[in-house]
Tab-separated table of C-alpha atoms in Angstrom:
chain	number	residue	atom	x	y	z
A	1	MET	CA	-38.391	-18.933	28.031
A	2	ASN	CA	-37.000	-15.779	26.542
A	3	ALA	CA	-33.566	-15.011	28.024
A	4	THR	CA	-33.926	-11.271	28.397
A	5	ALA	CA	-33.610	-8.852	31.278
A	6	HIS	CA	-36.887	-7.324	32.466
A	7	SER	CA	-35.889	-5.424	35.600
A	8	THR	CA	-33.891	-2.420	36.706
A	9	GLN	CA	-32.575	-4.540	39.570
A	10	PRO	CA	-28.965	-5.748	39.188
A	11	LEU	CA	-28.602	-9.033	37.404
A	12	ARG	CA	-27.387	-11.800	39.696
A	13	ILE	CA	-24.789	-14.071	38.143
A	14	LEU	CA	-23.361	-17.338	39.498
A	15	VAL	CA	-19.668	-17.606	38.657
A	16	SER	CA	-16.658	-19.433	40.023
A	17	GLU	CA	-14.483	-17.679	42.576
A	18	GLN	CA	-11.715	-17.650	39.975
A	19	GLN	CA	-13.897	-15.849	37.446
A	20	ARG	CA	-15.143	-13.378	40.045
A	21	VAL	CA	-11.550	-12.440	40.871
A	22	GLN	CA	-10.169	-12.458	37.339
A	23	GLN	CA	-13.121	-11.197	35.297
A	24	GLY	CA	-15.334	-9.441	37.837
A	25	GLU	CA	-14.632	-5.929	36.585
A	26	ARG	CA	-15.306	-6.864	32.963
A	27	ILE	CA	-18.511	-8.726	33.856
A	28	ARG	CA	-19.848	-5.809	35.919
A	29	ALA	CA	-19.173	-3.433	33.028
A	30	CYS	CA	-21.599	-5.300	30.759
A	31	ALA	CA	-24.797	-4.073	32.368
A	32	THR	CA	-26.253	-1.124	34.258
A	33	PRO	CA	-26.734	-1.411	37.152
A	34	ALA	CA	-23.630	-3.555	37.568
A	35	PRO	CA	-24.454	-7.239	38.079
A	36	GLU	CA	-24.028	-8.894	41.450
A	37	LEU	CA	-21.547	-11.777	41.212
A	38	LEU	CA	-22.249	-14.781	43.404
A	39	THR	CA	-20.279	-17.957	44.051
A	40	VAL	CA	-21.492	-21.351	45.203
A	41	ASP	CA	-20.476	-20.423	48.743
A	42	ASP	CA	-22.777	-17.378	48.590
A	43	VAL	CA	-25.638	-19.516	47.334
A	44	GLU	CA	-25.154	-22.222	49.941
A	45	GLN	CA	-24.586	-19.877	52.893
A	46	ARG	CA	-27.207	-17.231	52.117
A	47	GLY	CA	-29.672	-19.083	49.961
A	48	ALA	CA	-28.998	-16.470	47.303
A	49	GLN	CA	-30.929	-16.649	44.058
A	50	PHE	CA	-29.465	-15.780	40.659
A	51	ASP	CA	-30.622	-15.128	37.109
A	52	ILE	CA	-27.580	-16.213	35.124
A	53	ALA	CA	-24.821	-18.823	35.490
A	54	PHE	CA	-21.466	-18.937	33.735
A	55	VAL	CA	-20.099	-22.486	33.627
A	56	SER	CA	-16.436	-21.795	32.941
A	57	ARG	CA	-13.809	-24.494	32.407
A	58	ASP	CA	-12.567	-24.185	35.993
A	59	VAL	CA	-16.074	-25.150	37.157
A	60	THR	CA	-16.134	-28.475	35.332
A	61	GLY	CA	-12.441	-29.221	35.856
A	62	LEU	CA	-11.834	-32.967	35.529
A	63	SER	CA	-15.536	-33.818	35.596
A	64	THR	CA	-17.004	-35.562	32.578
A	65	LYS	CA	-20.603	-36.092	31.570
A	66	HIS	CA	-20.335	-39.549	33.161
A	67	GLU	CA	-18.444	-38.739	36.357
A	68	THR	CA	-18.937	-35.472	38.247
A	69	GLN	CA	-16.378	-34.267	40.771
A	70	PRO	CA	-17.680	-32.874	44.099
A	71	GLU	CA	-16.903	-29.206	43.410
A	72	THR	CA	-18.560	-29.399	40.007
A	73	ALA	CA	-21.573	-31.083	41.594
A	74	ARG	CA	-21.952	-28.146	44.009
A	75	PHE	CA	-22.180	-25.720	41.091
A	76	TYR	CA	-24.647	-27.979	39.256
A	77	ASN	CA	-26.801	-28.323	42.377
A	78	ALA	CA	-26.847	-24.563	42.833
A	79	MET	CA	-28.236	-24.179	39.305
A	80	ARG	CA	-30.831	-26.867	39.956
A	81	ALA	CA	-31.958	-25.136	43.139
A	82	SER	CA	-32.360	-21.607	41.734
A	83	PRO	CA	-35.917	-21.058	40.452
A	84	SER	CA	-34.962	-17.635	39.110
A	85	LEU	CA	-32.293	-19.007	36.754
A	86	ARG	CA	-33.061	-17.904	33.188
A	87	TRP	CA	-29.847	-18.263	31.228
A	88	VAL	CA	-26.687	-20.398	31.440
A	89	HIS	CA	-23.564	-19.942	29.324
A	90	ILE	CA	-21.240	-22.960	29.089
A	91	HIS	CA	-17.568	-23.143	28.140
A	92	SER	CA	-17.964	-26.085	25.755
A	93	ALA	CA	-19.296	-26.404	22.226
A	94	GLY	CA	-21.214	-29.565	23.096
A	95	ALA	CA	-24.205	-29.367	25.429
A	96	ASP	CA	-24.944	-33.040	26.065
A	97	ARG	CA	-24.128	-33.246	29.777
A	98	PRO	CA	-27.192	-34.379	31.777
A	99	ILE	CA	-27.307	-31.137	33.774
A	100	TYR	CA	-27.723	-29.132	30.574
A	101	MET	CA	-30.543	-31.381	29.423
A	102	GLU	CA	-32.256	-30.830	32.787
A	103	LEU	CA	-31.964	-27.066	32.517
A	104	LEU	CA	-33.251	-26.995	28.947
A	105	ALA	CA	-36.205	-29.169	29.944
A	106	ARG	CA	-37.272	-26.652	32.594
A	107	GLY	CA	-37.076	-23.739	30.158
A	108	VAL	CA	-33.668	-22.258	30.963
A	109	THR	CA	-31.930	-20.759	27.940
A	110	LEU	CA	-28.548	-22.363	27.268
A	111	THR	CA	-25.788	-20.833	25.168
A	112	SER	CA	-22.578	-22.608	24.207
A	113	SER	CA	-19.058	-21.528	23.322
A	114	ALA	CA	-19.203	-23.210	19.926
A	115	GLY	CA	-16.377	-21.924	17.773
A	116	SER	CA	-14.066	-20.954	20.634
A	117	ASN	CA	-11.804	-23.949	20.080
A	118	ALA	CA	-12.703	-24.939	16.517
A	119	GLU	CA	-9.231	-24.256	15.135
A	120	VAL	CA	-7.565	-26.080	18.021
A	121	VAL	CA	-9.734	-29.193	17.626
A	122	ALA	CA	-9.203	-29.138	13.859
A	123	GLN	CA	-5.444	-29.007	14.356
A	124	SER	CA	-5.646	-31.991	16.725
A	125	ALA	CA	-7.728	-33.983	14.250
A	126	VAL	CA	-5.321	-33.297	11.397
A	127	THR	CA	-2.350	-34.082	13.656
A	128	GLY	CA	-3.909	-37.471	14.382
A	129	LEU	CA	-4.475	-38.054	10.688
A	130	LEU	CA	-0.884	-37.214	9.788
A	131	MET	CA	0.563	-39.278	12.633
A	132	LEU	CA	-1.417	-42.337	11.598
A	133	GLY	CA	-0.824	-41.794	7.905
A	134	ARG	CA	2.927	-41.444	8.425
A	135	ARG	CA	3.037	-44.372	10.948
A	136	PHE	CA	4.272	-42.226	13.812
A	137	PRO	CA	2.881	-44.530	16.539
A	138	GLU	CA	5.151	-47.268	15.190
A	139	LEU	CA	8.121	-44.917	14.971
A	140	LEU	CA	7.544	-43.608	18.503
A	141	ARG	CA	7.477	-47.150	19.905
A	142	ALA	CA	10.803	-47.805	18.225
A	143	GLN	CA	12.179	-44.590	19.702
A	144	GLN	CA	11.113	-45.596	23.205
A	145	GLN	CA	12.930	-48.906	22.728
A	146	GLY	CA	16.059	-47.213	21.397
A	147	HIS	CA	15.587	-49.175	18.186
A	148	TRP	CA	16.687	-47.824	14.788
A	149	ALA	CA	13.780	-48.970	12.634
A	150	PRO	CA	13.477	-47.127	9.290
A	151	LEU	CA	10.121	-47.558	7.579
A	152	ILE	CA	11.855	-48.800	4.450
A	153	ASP	CA	12.758	-51.921	6.415
A	154	ARG	CA	9.099	-52.688	7.172
A	155	PRO	CA	7.015	-52.678	3.990
A	156	PRO	CA	4.565	-51.752	2.783
A	157	LEU	CA	5.574	-48.119	2.872
A	158	PRO	CA	2.928	-45.592	3.989
A	159	ALA	CA	0.464	-44.673	1.287
A	160	ASP	CA	0.629	-41.130	-0.061
A	161	ILE	CA	-1.790	-38.957	1.911
A	162	HIS	CA	-2.070	-36.512	-0.966
A	163	GLY	CA	-4.987	-37.632	-3.120
A	164	GLN	CA	-6.730	-39.682	-0.445
A	165	THR	CA	-10.370	-39.062	0.476
A	166	ALA	CA	-11.645	-37.790	3.808
A	167	ALA	CA	-15.303	-37.897	4.823
A	168	ILE	CA	-15.972	-35.211	7.427
A	169	VAL	CA	-19.082	-35.917	9.476
A	170	GLY	CA	-20.413	-32.626	10.807
A	171	TRP	CA	-20.146	-29.205	9.189
A	172	GLY	CA	-19.871	-26.752	12.049
A	173	GLY	CA	-16.824	-24.629	12.758
A	174	ILE	CA	-14.659	-27.665	13.522
A	175	GLY	CA	-15.622	-29.623	10.417
A	176	GLN	CA	-15.070	-26.607	8.199
A	177	ALA	CA	-11.660	-25.891	9.748
A	178	ILE	CA	-10.616	-29.517	9.217
A	179	ALA	CA	-11.731	-29.362	5.595
A	180	ARG	CA	-9.751	-26.201	4.951
A	181	ILE	CA	-6.528	-27.805	6.214
A	182	LEU	CA	-7.068	-31.108	4.419
A	183	LEU	CA	-7.828	-29.418	1.113
A	184	ALA	CA	-4.619	-27.410	1.492
A	185	ILE	CA	-2.534	-30.585	1.828
A	186	GLY	CA	-4.162	-32.282	-1.110
A	187	LEU	CA	-6.916	-34.520	0.185
A	188	ASN	CA	-10.300	-34.899	-1.456
A	189	VAL	CA	-13.088	-33.969	0.957
A	190	GLN	CA	-16.715	-34.932	1.114
A	191	VAL	CA	-19.143	-33.958	3.839
A	192	VAL	CA	-21.786	-35.812	5.832
A	193	ARG	CA	-24.156	-33.517	7.711
A	194	SER	CA	-27.784	-32.729	8.421
A	195	SER	CA	-28.453	-31.835	4.773
A	196	ALA	CA	-27.431	-33.268	1.414
A	197	ALA	CA	-27.091	-29.801	-0.088
A	198	THR	CA	-23.679	-28.948	-1.519
A	199	THR	CA	-21.623	-26.866	0.918
A	200	ASP	CA	-21.031	-23.163	0.326
A	201	ASN	CA	-17.524	-23.929	-0.938
A	202	GLY	CA	-18.783	-26.564	-3.378
A	203	LEU	CA	-17.963	-29.784	-1.530
A	204	PRO	CA	-20.251	-32.769	-2.100
A	205	SER	CA	-22.534	-33.378	0.850
A	206	HIS	CA	-24.660	-36.256	2.114
A	207	ALA	CA	-27.256	-36.462	4.869
A	208	PHE	CA	-26.374	-38.437	8.000
A	209	GLU	CA	-28.805	-41.169	7.000
A	210	ASP	CA	-26.976	-41.647	3.674
A	211	ILE	CA	-23.505	-42.122	5.134
A	212	ALA	CA	-23.372	-45.718	3.866
A	213	ASN	CA	-23.021	-44.325	0.333
A	214	VAL	CA	-19.817	-42.524	1.331
A	215	LEU	CA	-17.958	-45.125	3.385
A	216	PRO	CA	-16.693	-47.601	0.735
A	217	LYS	CA	-14.492	-44.915	-0.864
A	218	THR	CA	-13.370	-43.232	2.365
A	219	ASP	CA	-9.755	-43.347	3.548
A	220	TRP	CA	-10.290	-41.090	6.579
A	221	LEU	CA	-13.607	-41.013	8.420
A	222	ILE	CA	-13.513	-37.904	10.608
A	223	LEU	CA	-16.291	-37.465	13.165
A	224	ALA	CA	-16.852	-33.814	14.080
A	225	CYS	CA	-20.607	-33.759	14.624
A	226	PRO	CA	-22.687	-32.973	17.707
A	227	LEU	CA	-24.377	-35.839	19.501
A	228	SER	CA	-28.069	-35.984	18.612
A	229	ASP	CA	-30.754	-38.543	17.869
A	230	ARG	CA	-29.497	-38.588	14.266
A	231	THR	CA	-25.841	-39.134	15.139
A	232	ARG	CA	-25.994	-41.430	18.171
A	233	GLN	CA	-24.395	-44.756	17.120
A	234	LEU	CA	-24.140	-43.395	13.585
A	235	ILE	CA	-21.013	-45.491	13.076
A	236	ASN	CA	-22.221	-48.963	13.971
A	237	ARG	CA	-20.883	-52.410	13.159
A	238	ASP	CA	-22.504	-52.576	9.723
A	239	ARG	CA	-21.205	-49.168	8.703
A	240	LEU	CA	-17.699	-49.900	9.960
A	241	ALA	CA	-17.739	-52.960	7.723
A	242	LEU	CA	-18.338	-50.731	4.683
A	243	LEU	CA	-15.014	-48.941	5.149
A	244	PRO	CA	-11.940	-50.241	3.294
A	245	THR	CA	-9.600	-52.236	5.540
A	246	THR	CA	-6.998	-49.532	4.860
A	247	ALA	CA	-9.243	-46.790	6.258
A	248	HIS	CA	-8.783	-44.905	9.526
A	249	LEU	CA	-11.324	-43.356	11.886
A	250	ILE	CA	-10.832	-40.076	13.759
A	251	ASN	CA	-13.297	-39.148	16.483
A	252	ILE	CA	-13.145	-35.714	18.074
A	253	SER	CA	-16.938	-35.402	18.454
A	254	ARG	CA	-18.578	-37.614	21.095
A	255	GLY	CA	-17.943	-41.233	22.029
A	256	ASP	CA	-21.582	-42.220	21.604
A	257	VAL	CA	-21.438	-41.450	17.887
A	258	VAL	CA	-19.580	-44.766	17.530
A	259	ASP	CA	-20.410	-48.326	18.570
A	260	GLU	CA	-17.253	-48.683	20.683
A	261	PRO	CA	-17.220	-52.504	21.036
A	262	ALA	CA	-17.672	-52.840	17.265
A	263	LEU	CA	-14.843	-50.356	16.718
A	264	ILE	CA	-12.525	-52.284	19.039
A	265	ASP	CA	-13.347	-55.466	17.153
A	266	ALA	CA	-12.673	-53.858	13.771
A	267	LEU	CA	-9.347	-52.454	14.951
A	268	GLY	CA	-8.287	-55.741	16.530
A	269	THR	CA	-9.164	-57.944	13.576
A	270	GLY	CA	-7.648	-55.796	10.834
A	271	LYS	CA	-10.992	-54.679	9.406
A	272	LEU	CA	-9.900	-51.103	10.098
A	273	ALA	CA	-6.329	-49.865	9.792
A	274	GLY	CA	-6.292	-47.526	12.782
A	275	ALA	CA	-7.925	-44.734	14.759
A	276	TYR	CA	-7.287	-41.498	16.600
A	277	LEU	CA	-9.803	-41.259	19.429
A	278	ASP	CA	-10.194	-38.300	21.776
A	279	VAL	CA	-13.679	-39.202	23.025
A	280	PHE	CA	-15.136	-42.428	24.359
A	281	ALA	CA	-18.410	-44.099	25.318
A	282	HIS	CA	-17.501	-43.619	28.980
A	283	GLU	CA	-15.064	-41.022	30.244
A	284	PRO	CA	-12.588	-41.417	31.813
A	285	LEU	CA	-11.740	-44.390	29.612
A	286	ALA	CA	-11.331	-47.475	31.804
A	287	SER	CA	-7.706	-48.392	32.491
A	288	ASP	CA	-8.310	-51.922	31.177
A	289	SER	CA	-9.754	-50.789	27.840
A	290	PRO	CA	-7.878	-52.360	24.924
A	291	LEU	CA	-7.904	-48.965	23.210
A	292	TRP	CA	-5.036	-47.861	25.478
A	293	THR	CA	-2.646	-50.493	24.177
A	294	MET	CA	-3.726	-51.224	20.598
A	295	PRO	CA	-0.715	-50.515	18.356
A	296	ASN	CA	-2.896	-48.903	15.681
A	297	VAL	CA	-4.707	-46.507	18.019
A	298	ILE	CA	-3.866	-43.044	19.309
A	299	ALA	CA	-6.009	-42.482	22.409
A	300	THR	CA	-6.064	-39.084	24.112
A	301	PRO	CA	-8.098	-38.028	27.195
A	302	HIS	CA	-10.677	-35.688	25.625
A	303	SER	CA	-7.962	-33.093	25.123
A	304	ALA	CA	-8.226	-32.193	21.440
A	305	GLY	CA	-9.695	-28.792	22.231
A	306	PHE	CA	-7.380	-27.613	24.990
A	307	ALA	CA	-5.201	-24.578	24.310
A	308	ALA	CA	-4.017	-21.607	26.340
A	309	GLY	CA	-6.182	-19.149	24.395
A	310	ASN	CA	-9.495	-20.972	24.887
A	311	ALA	CA	-10.392	-19.462	28.261
A	312	GLY	CA	-10.082	-15.923	26.936
A	313	ARG	CA	-12.233	-16.696	23.919
A	314	VAL	CA	-14.915	-18.304	26.099
A	315	VAL	CA	-14.965	-15.349	28.494
A	316	GLN	CA	-15.345	-12.937	25.581
A	317	MET	CA	-18.269	-14.965	24.210
A	318	PHE	CA	-19.937	-14.808	27.618
A	319	LEU	CA	-19.334	-11.071	27.947
A	320	ASP	CA	-20.718	-10.400	24.472
A	321	ASN	CA	-23.828	-12.411	25.289
A	322	LEU	CA	-24.183	-10.749	28.688
A	323	THR	CA	-24.237	-7.360	26.981
A	324	ARG	CA	-26.944	-8.648	24.633
A	325	PHE	CA	-28.925	-10.067	27.570
A	326	ALA	CA	-28.787	-6.745	29.415
A	327	GLN	CA	-29.995	-4.954	26.273
A	328	ASN	CA	-32.843	-7.423	25.623
A	329	SER	CA	-31.137	-8.524	22.392
A	330	ALA	CA	-31.020	-12.039	20.925
A	331	LEU	CA	-28.264	-14.234	22.318
A	332	ALA	CA	-25.645	-15.953	20.167
A	333	ASN	CA	-25.008	-19.724	20.130
A	334	VAL	CA	-28.351	-20.647	21.668
A	335	VAL	CA	-28.648	-24.423	22.132
A	336	ARG	CA	-31.854	-25.720	20.563
C-alpha cells in the first residue's frame, strides 16, 4: 500500500496524550487542513478511525516485544482495529515487535526512527568494550567491597586494546558510528554485513554467511545488525567456538542474533573471555539468569540507546515524514 494522502479531509492521527499536549501544534502545522489528533481514549469511546499512528517511546514504555504492558496493549489494539490505518511511524530503529509484523502483513506502511540514537548506542557499545578491556567489572567489585586491589597484583595485565581487531556485524548507522570511534582509538576493524563488498571507507567486508572466516582472528565481536532471517541465531555454538578464548562479545542488536544458552556455556567455561549484553532472548531477562551474576559479563536492561535527546530526534523524524505524507512524497526509513 502506498502511504500517501489522497483526500482534502484532515488526516487523522493516533498519538499518545503526552504527544498531543507537547507536540500537537507542531504536528498540526505539517499538513493543510490541520490533522485531527486522536488518543486511545478517543478511539475507544467514539469508535474513531485514523489514518496514521505515531508510536512514541511513551507509548511502549516498559513493554518489550515479549511482554506488553496494558497501556501499550490498548494502543496496539487500537491500531489493529482501525481499517483505515495506512502508515505507522515507530520510535525505534528495530521493527521486529509482533505488532509491527502484523501491520506490515496487512499492507500498512511502517517507518522507523533508524539513526535517531545511532551515536548513543555506539557510545554504549564502545563503553562496554573499554570497560571489559580495562577490567572495570573486576575493579568495580573491589570498590564495592572496599578492597584496594591494583591490577598489577592480579596478572596477567590487560592486553593493549590498541591494535586489536573488532568485527562489527551490521553496517547501518550504529555499526558505522562504532567503527569510527574504534578506528580513532587504534583498533583494526572488519565488517560483516549483507554484502561482501568493501565499505565506502575501505574496510574489508564479509557477508553474514561467511562470518566463520572472520571469527578466529577477532578480539571483539560486536553485534549491531537488525534481526532478520539471515541474522537470527547467526552466532551459534559452532561459531562461538571459532572465537579465541580471549575474545569478547558485545550485543546491542537483538537477543535472537545469539544462541543464548551456548553463549552462557562459553562464558562459564572460559571459552569466551567476557561479554557486554544489552539485549536478550527474552526481555525482561529472568531474575535467575546466570548472566546477571557472571563476573565476566556486563548486563544492561536494553538501555544502550537511551539518552535525553532521543525523543526530540524521533519527533522530528515523524514530523518530516508527516510533511512528506501530506505532500504525497516518498517517506524516509520505510521498513521493508
